[in-house]
Amino acid sequence: EIVETLEKMDDFDLILVDTAGKNPSDKSYHKNLEKLISESGAQEVHLVISSTTDYSTALKILDSYSFIKDYKILFTKLDECDKLGNILNLKMATKMPLSYFTYGQNVADDLMPANHSYILKKLLPSGGEF
């Protein structure tokens, strides 16, 4: 069904496919996810992490998806998180690019390209100036 659905959306610039939340250590889920990525013809894979997730848990989640060799990280719920240092820490730990941030409940309107300047301004009291 995914192939047929995506063909109907061929004129869209960006299509995000959300998969069912599963235990990331479930090996059968890994096989199903690899099949979905392959059959969908995905040009990019974005692993979604809530910015409210603590660092060690987020690192464990990202590590469990290490079978996906080329992915980007999409952080959600920036509006619910006062401490955004994990975003930079996870970026440095995984060496994977950041793709998008969500800031609010309406994903279509509250989705923005990941921006390091935005995070620095939130982290540094001087507004991002060193």
mmCIF file of C-alpha atoms in Angstrom, residues 62-105:
data_model
loop_
_atom_site.group_PDB
_atom_site.id
_atom_site.type_symbol
_atom_site.label_atom_id
_atom_site.label_comp_id
_atom_site.label_asym_id
_atom_site.label_seq_id
_atom_site.Cartn_x
_atom_site.Cartn_y
_atom_site.Cartn_z
ATOM 1 C CA LEU A 62 19.477 6.031 18.348
ATOM 2 C CA ASP A 63 21.977 3.223 18.934
ATOM 3 C CA SER A 64 19.215 0.630 18.527
ATOM 4 C CA TYR A 65 18.656 1.977 15.007
ATOM 5 C CA SER A 66 22.317 1.695 14.047
ATOM 6 C CA PHE A 67 21.308 -0.907 11.433
ATOM 7 C CA ILE A 68 20.106 2.120 9.421
ATOM 8 C CA LYS A 69 23.379 3.465 8.076
ATOM 9 C CA ASP A 70 22.256 6.795 6.660
ATOM 10 C CA TYR A 71 19.721 8.798 8.637
ATOM 11 C CA LYS A 72 19.029 12.284 9.908
ATOM 12 C CA ILE A 73 17.682 13.262 13.302
ATOM 13 C CA LEU A 74 14.388 15.114 13.649
ATOM 14 C CA PHE A 75 13.735 16.607 17.103
ATOM 15 C CA THR A 76 10.180 17.220 18.281
ATOM 16 C CA LYS A 77 8.624 19.146 21.168
ATOM 17 C CA LEU A 78 11.122 21.993 21.367
ATOM 18 C CA ASP A 79 8.272 24.035 22.811
ATOM 19 C CA GLU A 80 8.068 21.618 25.782
ATOM 20 C CA CYS A 81 11.769 21.582 26.606
ATOM 21 C CA ASP A 82 13.792 24.183 28.482
ATOM 22 C CA LYS A 83 17.108 22.347 28.111
ATOM 23 C CA LEU A 84 18.155 21.867 24.495
ATOM 24 C CA GLY A 85 21.765 20.817 25.113
ATOM 25 C CA ASN A 86 20.866 17.201 24.341
ATOM 26 C CA ILE A 87 20.288 18.164 20.729
ATOM 27 C CA LEU A 88 23.904 19.214 20.267
ATOM 28 C CA ASN A 89 25.186 16.359 22.444
ATOM 29 C CA LEU A 90 23.327 13.756 20.386
ATOM 30 C CA LYS A 91 24.451 15.377 17.154
ATOM 31 C CA MET A 92 28.077 15.137 18.284
ATOM 32 C CA ALA A 93 27.705 11.592 19.671
ATOM 33 C CA THR A 94 26.082 10.160 16.538
ATOM 34 C CA LYS A 95 27.780 12.419 13.972
ATOM 35 C CA MET A 96 24.478 12.331 12.068
ATOM 36 C CA PRO A 97 22.967 15.478 10.559
ATOM 37 C CA LEU A 98 19.988 17.217 12.092
ATOM 38 C CA SER A 99 17.066 17.647 9.707
ATOM 39 C CA TYR A 100 14.048 19.306 11.267
ATOM 40 C CA PHE A 101 12.661 20.617 14.550
ATOM 41 C CA THR A 102 9.035 20.774 15.596
ATOM 42 C CA TYR A 103 7.878 23.528 17.865
ATOM 43 C CA GLY A 104 4.182 23.076 18.650
ATOM 44 C CA GLN A 105 1.362 20.642 18.014
#
